[in-house]
């Protein structure tokens, strides 16, 4: 074993810049994904059948095919289809948001269903309309219950974001491969990036715990 | 004034309310009693459209709330409801439980809604709990807050769905006392209850339901001392 981290030291700033790319990518995908997932979950509990069908069909497509295939399809097929040269980051955020929405919509639906129906009835009896009832009464309670599951989903997004390296986005993973290509060292850059991913996930877990404690204030 | 005409409610093949007609005058207090499964709660829940009637009409102040053109939200703003299981908003403080709907639905300012809320909390003896979350309250306290929350919308009619059934015995009185005070304000009240003593004391009229039929509709003195129907006699023998 002859590990030589000194050799990749000059490339460290290059690798570290990838943190921002990966983080921005994850945050954007999570925010868009959860927003879309919430809308989908509302369709799934709607009393209008076609809306329910649409949401279920949508979920089945994104859960039923590999994420990397969806990513390749969006990135390579979009220019061919509509003539727009989509950037790797755009393609990544777009695909991951749609994909994450499919998964989180199921979690959010379960969260909404788990809120006591008396909450809905109390809101209705006070003359509160559907939208404010959902936004102010039902969803806050639903999200509190499913926070651990949403944190899981975000962690999965953060790690799966390494897939965008396959379409050339300069994220952490891709940068490790670039450095490996330049220095002919594979072990060191991959280990460095692995540690960075791990630290990021730990940070996310900690942040989620703080958030959960704050949300449990009312218990 | 509430007028109910030939009200029918079915859940699938199950007929829960069969051809109910009655009237509740402004300021009247009506107790709805009967065995479980007789349709009491369903009748009450039809009055603010938490259940949509299958047939028949309900008029509140001459507005037909069963008409498809009727603005249900508007009706509900004017009809407060108190639930067996309180249904307070657990993620909001006692004060925000009271101010939420007045601000959101009636568009009151935070200051105005807060003033009404604190006033009501004082009336139900819950002022010092204004900043607590519901999980910190006892059942009786929760129900008093729930009554105040419904009153914060300044409704003309109050519906009570077994308000003391989920309470420990020693907490029943504090809730009934609040309701008795409310009776004196002259608000129209419909109360589904198993508290026969309370019904006898405060109600102007008793509606006795059995098997979805309105079997008796009489002043409490008449109903409790000389019920006309066999079914009511049997019921009273069991509960009194």
CSV table of N, CA, C and O in Angstrom, one decimal, chain B residues 116-206:
chain,number,residue,atom,x,y,z
B,116,UNK,N,-60.7,39.8,21.3
B,116,UNK,CA,-61.9,38.9,21.4
B,116,UNK,C,-61.5,37.6,22.1
B,116,UNK,O,-62.2,37.1,23.1
B,117,UNK,N,-60.3,37.1,21.7
B,117,UNK,CA,-59.9,35.8,22.3
B,117,UNK,C,-59.6,35.9,23.8
B,117,UNK,O,-60.1,35.0,24.5
B,118,UNK,N,-58.9,36.9,24.2
B,118,UNK,CA,-58.6,37.0,25.6
B,118,UNK,C,-59.8,37.2,26.4
B,118,UNK,O,-59.9,36.7,27.6
B,119,UNK,N,-60.7,38.0,25.9
B,119,UNK,CA,-62.0,38.2,26.5
B,119,UNK,C,-62.7,36.9,26.8
B,119,UNK,O,-63.2,36.6,27.8
B,120,UNK,N,-62.8,36.0,25.7
B,120,UNK,CA,-63.4,34.7,25.8
B,120,UNK,C,-62.7,33.8,26.7
B,120,UNK,O,-63.3,33.1,27.5
B,121,UNK,N,-61.4,33.8,26.7
B,121,UNK,CA,-60.6,32.9,27.6
B,121,UNK,C,-60.9,33.3,29.0
B,121,UNK,O,-61.0,32.4,29.9
B,122,UNK,N,-61.0,34.6,29.3
B,122,UNK,CA,-61.4,35.0,30.7
B,122,UNK,C,-62.8,34.4,31.0
B,122,UNK,O,-62.9,33.9,32.2
B,123,UNK,N,-63.7,34.5,30.1
B,123,UNK,CA,-65.0,34.0,30.4
B,123,UNK,C,-65.1,32.5,30.7
B,123,UNK,O,-65.9,32.0,31.5
B,124,UNK,N,-64.2,31.7,30.0
B,124,UNK,CA,-64.2,30.3,30.3
B,124,UNK,C,-63.1,29.9,31.3
B,124,UNK,O,-62.8,28.7,31.5
B,125,UNK,N,-62.5,30.9,31.9
B,125,UNK,CA,-61.5,30.7,33.0
B,125,UNK,C,-60.2,30.1,32.6
B,125,UNK,O,-59.6,29.4,33.3
B,126,UNK,N,-59.8,30.5,31.4
B,126,UNK,CA,-58.5,29.9,30.8
B,126,UNK,C,-57.5,31.0,30.5
B,126,UNK,O,-56.6,30.7,29.7
B,127,UNK,N,-57.6,32.2,31.1
B,127,UNK,CA,-56.7,33.3,30.7
B,127,UNK,C,-55.3,32.9,30.9
B,127,UNK,O,-54.4,33.2,30.0
B,128,UNK,N,-54.9,32.3,32.0
B,128,UNK,CA,-53.5,32.1,32.3
B,128,UNK,C,-52.9,31.0,31.4
B,128,UNK,O,-51.7,30.8,31.4
B,129,UNK,N,-53.7,30.3,30.6
B,129,UNK,CA,-53.2,29.3,29.7
B,129,UNK,C,-53.0,29.7,28.3
B,129,UNK,O,-52.7,28.9,27.4
B,130,UNK,N,-53.2,31.0,28.1
B,130,UNK,CA,-53.3,31.5,26.7
B,130,UNK,C,-52.1,31.2,25.9
B,130,UNK,O,-52.2,30.9,24.7
B,131,UNK,N,-50.9,31.1,26.5
B,131,UNK,CA,-49.7,30.9,25.7
B,131,UNK,C,-49.2,29.4,25.8
B,131,UNK,O,-48.2,29.1,25.2
B,132,UNK,N,-50.0,28.5,26.4
B,132,UNK,CA,-49.7,27.1,26.4
B,132,UNK,C,-50.1,26.4,25.2
B,132,UNK,O,-51.0,26.9,24.4
B,133,UNK,N,-49.5,25.3,24.9
B,133,UNK,CA,-50.0,24.4,23.8
B,133,UNK,C,-51.1,23.5,24.4
B,133,UNK,O,-51.0,23.1,25.6
B,134,UNK,N,-52.1,23.0,23.6
B,134,UNK,CA,-53.1,22.2,24.1
B,134,UNK,C,-52.7,20.9,24.8
B,134,UNK,O,-53.4,20.5,25.7
B,135,UNK,N,-51.5,20.4,24.4
B,135,UNK,CA,-51.1,19.1,25.1
B,135,UNK,C,-50.9,19.3,26.6
B,135,UNK,O,-50.8,18.3,27.3
B,136,UNK,N,-50.7,20.6,27.0
B,136,UNK,CA,-50.5,20.8,28.4
B,136,UNK,C,-51.8,20.9,29.2
B,136,UNK,O,-51.7,21.0,30.4
B,137,UNK,N,-52.9,20.8,28.6
B,137,UNK,CA,-54.2,21.1,29.2
B,137,UNK,C,-54.9,19.8,29.6
B,137,UNK,O,-54.7,18.7,28.9
B,138,UNK,N,-55.7,19.8,30.6
B,138,UNK,CA,-56.5,18.7,31.0
B,138,UNK,C,-57.7,18.6,30.0
B,138,UNK,O,-58.0,19.6,29.3
B,139,UNK,N,-58.5,17.5,30.0
B,139,UNK,CA,-59.6,17.4,29.1
B,139,UNK,C,-60.6,18.5,29.3
B,139,UNK,O,-61.1,19.1,28.3
B,140,UNK,N,-60.9,18.8,30.5
B,140,UNK,CA,-61.9,19.8,30.8
B,140,UNK,C,-61.4,21.2,30.3
B,140,UNK,O,-62.2,22.0,29.7
B,141,UNK,N,-60.1,21.4,30.5
B,141,UNK,CA,-59.6,22.7,30.0
B,141,UNK,C,-59.6,22.8,28.5
B,141,UNK,O,-59.9,23.8,27.9
B,142,UNK,N,-59.3,21.6,27.9
B,142,UNK,CA,-59.3,21.6,26.4
B,142,UNK,C,-60.7,21.9,25.9
B,142,UNK,O,-60.8,22.7,24.9
B,143,UNK,N,-61.7,21.3,26.5
B,143,UNK,CA,-63.0,21.6,26.0
B,143,UNK,C,-63.5,23.0,26.2
B,143,UNK,O,-64.2,23.6,25.4
B,144,UNK,N,-63.1,23.6,27.4
B,144,UNK,CA,-63.4,25.0,27.6
B,144,UNK,C,-62.7,25.9,26.5
B,144,UNK,O,-63.3,26.8,26.0
B,145,UNK,N,-61.5,25.6,26.2
B,145,UNK,CA,-60.8,26.3,25.1
B,145,UNK,C,-61.5,26.1,23.8
B,145,UNK,O,-61.7,27.0,23.0
B,146,UNK,N,-62.0,24.8,23.5
B,146,UNK,CA,-62.7,24.6,22.3
B,146,UNK,C,-64.0,25.3,22.2
B,146,UNK,O,-64.3,25.8,21.1
B,147,UNK,N,-64.7,25.5,23.3
B,147,UNK,CA,-65.9,26.3,23.3
B,147,UNK,C,-65.6,27.7,23.0
B,147,UNK,O,-66.2,28.4,22.1
B,148,UNK,N,-64.5,28.2,23.6
B,148,UNK,CA,-64.1,29.6,23.3
B,148,UNK,C,-63.7,29.8,21.9
B,148,UNK,O,-64.0,30.8,21.3
B,149,UNK,N,-63.0,28.8,21.3
B,149,UNK,CA,-62.6,28.9,19.9
B,149,UNK,C,-63.8,29.0,19.0
B,149,UNK,O,-63.8,29.8,18.1
B,150,UNK,N,-64.8,28.2,19.3
B,150,UNK,CA,-66.0,28.3,18.4
B,150,UNK,C,-66.7,29.7,18.6
B,150,UNK,O,-67.1,30.3,17.6
B,151,UNK,N,-66.7,30.2,19.8
B,151,UNK,CA,-67.3,31.4,20.1
B,151,UNK,C,-66.6,32.6,19.5
B,151,UNK,O,-67.2,33.7,19.2
B,152,UNK,N,-65.3,32.4,19.3
B,152,UNK,CA,-64.4,33.5,18.8
B,152,UNK,C,-64.9,34.0,17.4
B,152,UNK,O,-64.6,35.1,16.9
B,153,UNK,N,-65.6,33.1,16.7
B,153,UNK,CA,-66.2,33.5,15.4
B,153,UNK,C,-67.5,34.2,15.5
B,153,UNK,O,-68.1,34.6,14.5
B,154,UNK,N,-67.9,34.5,16.7
B,154,UNK,CA,-69.2,35.2,17.1
B,154,UNK,C,-70.3,34.6,16.3
B,154,UNK,O,-71.0,35.3,15.6
B,155,UNK,N,-70.6,33.3,16.5
B,155,UNK,CA,-71.7,32.7,15.7
B,155,UNK,C,-73.0,32.9,16.4
B,155,UNK,O,-73.1,33.3,17.5
B,156,UNK,N,-74.1,32.7,15.6
B,156,UNK,CA,-75.5,32.9,16.1
B,156,UNK,C,-76.0,31.5,16.7
B,156,UNK,O,-76.9,31.5,17.5
B,157,UNK,N,-75.4,30.4,16.2
B,157,UNK,CA,-75.8,29.1,16.6
B,157,UNK,C,-74.6,28.3,17.1
B,157,UNK,O,-73.5,28.4,16.5
B,158,UNK,N,-74.8,27.6,18.2
B,158,UNK,CA,-73.7,26.7,18.7
B,158,UNK,C,-74.2,25.3,18.7
B,158,UNK,O,-75.2,25.0,19.3
B,159,UNK,N,-73.3,24.4,18.1
B,159,UNK,CA,-73.7,23.0,18.2
B,159,UNK,C,-72.7,22.3,19.1
B,159,UNK,O,-71.5,22.5,19.0
B,160,UNK,N,-73.2,21.4,19.9
B,160,UNK,CA,-72.3,20.6,20.9
B,160,UNK,C,-72.5,19.2,20.6
B,160,UNK,O,-73.6,18.6,20.7
B,161,UNK,N,-71.5,18.5,20.2
B,161,UNK,CA,-71.6,17.0,19.9
B,161,UNK,C,-71.0,16.2,21.1
B,161,UNK,O,-69.8,16.0,21.2
B,162,UNK,N,-71.8,15.8,22.0
B,162,UNK,CA,-71.4,15.1,23.2
B,162,UNK,C,-70.1,15.7,23.9
B,162,UNK,O,-69.1,15.1,24.0
B,163,UNK,N,-70.3,17.0,24.3
B,163,UNK,CA,-69.1,17.7,24.7
B,163,UNK,C,-68.4,17.2,26.0
B,163,UNK,O,-67.3,17.5,26.3
B,164,UNK,N,-69.2,16.4,26.8
B,164,UNK,CA,-68.6,15.9,28.0
B,164,UNK,C,-68.3,14.4,28.0
B,164,UNK,O,-67.8,13.9,29.0
B,165,UNK,N,-68.6,13.8,26.9
B,165,UNK,CA,-68.5,12.3,26.9
B,165,UNK,C,-67.0,11.8,27.0
B,165,UNK,O,-66.8,10.6,27.4
B,166,UNK,N,-66.0,12.6,26.5
B,166,UNK,CA,-64.7,12.1,26.6
B,166,UNK,C,-63.9,12.6,27.8
B,166,UNK,O,-62.7,12.5,27.9
B,167,UNK,N,-64.7,13.1,28.8
B,167,UNK,CA,-64.0,13.8,29.9
B,167,UNK,C,-64.0,12.8,31.1
B,167,UNK,O,-65.0,12.0,31.3
B,168,UNK,N,-63.0,13.0,32.0
B,168,UNK,CA,-63.1,12.3,33.3
B,168,UNK,C,-64.2,12.9,34.1
B,168,UNK,O,-64.5,14.1,33.9
B,169,UNK,N,-64.8,12.1,34.9
B,169,UNK,CA,-66.0,12.6,35.6
B,169,UNK,C,-65.8,13.9,36.4
B,169,UNK,O,-66.7,14.8,36.4
B,170,UNK,N,-64.7,14.1,37.0
B,170,UNK,CA,-64.5,15.3,37.8
B,170,UNK,C,-64.4,16.5,36.9
B,170,UNK,O,-64.3,17.7,37.4
B,171,UNK,N,-64.3,16.4,35.6
B,171,UNK,CA,-64.1,17.5,34.7
B,171,UNK,C,-65.4,17.9,34.0
B,171,UNK,O,-65.4,18.9,33.3
B,172,UNK,N,-66.4,17.1,34.2
B,172,UNK,CA,-67.6,17.3,33.5
B,172,UNK,C,-68.3,18.6,33.9
B,172,UNK,O,-68.7,19.4,33.1
B,173,UNK,N,-68.2,18.9,35.2
B,173,UNK,CA,-68.9,20.0,35.8
B,173,UNK,C,-68.4,21.3,35.2
B,173,UNK,O,-69.2,22.2,34.9
B,174,UNK,N,-67.1,21.4,35.1
B,174,UNK,CA,-66.5,22.7,34.7
B,174,UNK,C,-66.9,23.1,33.3
B,174,UNK,O,-67.1,24.2,32.9
B,175,UNK,N,-67.1,22.0,32.4
B,175,UNK,CA,-67.6,22.3,31.1
B,175,UNK,C,-69.0,22.6,31.1
B,175,UNK,O,-69.5,23.5,30.4
B,176,UNK,N,-69.8,21.9,31.8
B,176,UNK,CA,-71.3,22.1,31.9
B,176,UNK,C,-71.5,23.6,32.4
B,176,UNK,O,-72.4,24.3,32.0
B,177,UNK,N,-70.7,24.0,33.4
B,177,UNK,CA,-70.9,25.3,34.0
B,177,UNK,C,-70.6,26.4,32.9
B,177,UNK,O,-71.4,27.4,32.8
B,178,UNK,N,-69.6,26.2,32.1
B,178,UNK,CA,-69.4,27.1,31.0
B,178,UNK,C,-70.6,27.1,30.0
B,178,UNK,O,-71.0,28.2,29.6
B,179,UNK,N,-71.1,26.0,29.8
B,179,UNK,CA,-72.3,25.9,28.8
B,179,UNK,C,-73.5,26.5,29.5
B,179,UNK,O,-74.3,27.2,28.8
B,180,UNK,N,-73.7,26.4,30.8
B,180,UNK,CA,-74.8,27.0,31.4
B,180,UNK,C,-74.7,28.5,31.3
B,180,UNK,O,-75.7,29.2,31.1
B,181,UNK,N,-73.5,29.0,31.5
B,181,UNK,CA,-73.3,30.5,31.4
B,181,UNK,C,-73.6,30.9,30.0
B,181,UNK,O,-74.1,32.0,29.7
B,182,UNK,N,-73.3,30.1,29.0
B,182,UNK,CA,-73.5,30.4,27.6
B,182,UNK,C,-75.0,30.5,27.3
B,182,UNK,O,-75.5,31.3,26.6
B,183,UNK,N,-75.8,29.6,28.0
B,183,UNK,CA,-77.2,29.6,27.8
B,183,UNK,C,-77.8,30.9,28.1
B,183,UNK,O,-78.7,31.5,27.5
B,184,UNK,N,-77.3,31.5,29.2
B,184,UNK,CA,-77.8,32.8,29.7
B,184,UNK,C,-77.6,34.0,28.7
B,184,UNK,O,-78.2,35.0,28.7
B,185,UNK,N,-76.6,33.8,27.8
B,185,UNK,CA,-76.3,34.9,26.8
B,185,UNK,C,-77.4,34.9,25.7
B,185,UNK,O,-77.4,35.8,24.9
B,186,UNK,N,-78.2,33.9,25.6
B,186,UNK,CA,-79.3,33.9,24.7
B,186,UNK,C,-78.9,33.4,23.3
B,186,UNK,O,-79.7,33.6,22.3
B,187,UNK,N,-77.8,32.7,23.2
B,187,UNK,CA,-77.4,32.1,21.9
B,187,UNK,C,-78.2,30.9,21.6
B,187,UNK,O,-78.5,30.2,22.6
B,188,UNK,N,-78.4,30.6,20.4
B,188,UNK,CA,-79.1,29.4,20.0
B,188,UNK,C,-78.2,28.2,20.2
B,188,UNK,O,-77.1,28.2,19.7
B,189,UNK,N,-78.7,27.1,20.9
B,189,UNK,CA,-77.8,26.0,21.1
B,189,UNK,C,-78.5,24.7,20.8
B,189,UNK,O,-79.6,24.5,21.2
B,190,UNK,N,-77.8,23.8,20.1
B,190,UNK,CA,-78.2,22.4,20.0
B,190,UNK,C,-77.2,21.5,20.6
B,190,UNK,O,-76.0,21.6,20.2
B,191,UNK,N,-77.6,20.7,21.6
B,191,UNK,CA,-76.7,19.9,22.3
B,191,UNK,C,-77.0,18.4,22.3
B,191,UNK,O,-78.0,18.0,22.7
B,192,UNK,N,-76.1,17.7,21.7
B,192,UNK,CA,-76.2,16.2,21.8
B,192,UNK,C,-75.5,15.8,23.1
B,192,UNK,O,-74.4,16.1,23.3
B,193,UNK,N,-76.3,15.1,24.0
B,193,UNK,CA,-75.7,14.9,25.3
B,193,UNK,C,-76.3,13.6,25.9
B,193,UNK,O,-77.4,13.2,25.6
B,194,UNK,N,-75.5,13.0,26.8
B,194,UNK,CA,-75.9,11.9,27.7
B,194,UNK,C,-76.2,12.4,29.1
B,194,UNK,O,-76.5,11.6,30.0
B,195,UNK,N,-75.9,13.7,29.3
B,195,UNK,CA,-76.1,14.3,30.7
B,195,UNK,C,-77.6,14.6,30.8
B,195,UNK,O,-78.0,15.7,30.5
B,196,UNK,N,-78.4,13.7,31.3
B,196,UNK,CA,-79.8,13.9,31.4
B,196,UNK,C,-80.2,15.1,32.4
B,196,UNK,O,-81.1,15.9,32.1
B,197,UNK,N,-79.5,15.1,33.5
B,197,UNK,CA,-79.7,16.2,34.5
B,197,UNK,C,-79.5,17.6,33.8
B,197,UNK,O,-80.3,18.5,34.0
B,198,UNK,N,-78.4,17.7,33.1
B,198,UNK,CA,-78.1,18.9,32.4
B,198,UNK,C,-79.1,19.3,31.4
B,198,UNK,O,-79.6,20.4,31.3
B,199,UNK,N,-79.5,18.3,30.6
B,199,UNK,CA,-80.5,18.5,29.6
B,199,UNK,C,-81.8,19.0,30.2
B,199,UNK,O,-82.5,20.0,29.7
B,200,UNK,N,-82.2,18.4,31.3
B,200,UNK,CA,-83.5,18.7,32.0
B,200,UNK,C,-83.4,20.2,32.5
B,200,UNK,O,-84.3,20.9,32.4
B,201,UNK,N,-82.2,20.5,33.0
B,201,UNK,CA,-82.0,21.8,33.6
B,201,UNK,C,-82.0,23.0,32.6
B,201,UNK,O,-82.6,24.0,32.8
B,202,UNK,N,-81.2,22.8,31.5
B,202,UNK,CA,-81.0,24.0,30.6
B,202,UNK,C,-81.8,24.0,29.4
B,202,UNK,O,-82.0,25.0,28.8
B,203,UNK,N,-82.3,22.8,28.9
B,203,UNK,CA,-83.0,22.8,27.6
B,203,UNK,C,-84.4,23.4,27.7
B,203,UNK,O,-85.1,23.2,28.6
B,204,UNK,N,-84.7,24.0,26.6
B,204,UNK,CA,-86.1,24.5,26.4
B,204,UNK,C,-86.9,23.4,25.8
B,204,UNK,O,-88.1,23.3,26.0
B,205,UNK,N,-86.2,22.5,25.0
B,205,UNK,CA,-86.9,21.4,24.4
B,205,UNK,C,-86.0,20.2,24.3
B,205,UNK,O,-84.8,20.3,24.2
B,206,UNK,N,-86.6,19.0,24.3
B,206,UNK,CA,-85.8,17.8,24.1
B,206,UNK,C,-86.2,17.1,22.9
B,206,UNK,O,-87.4,17.0,22.6
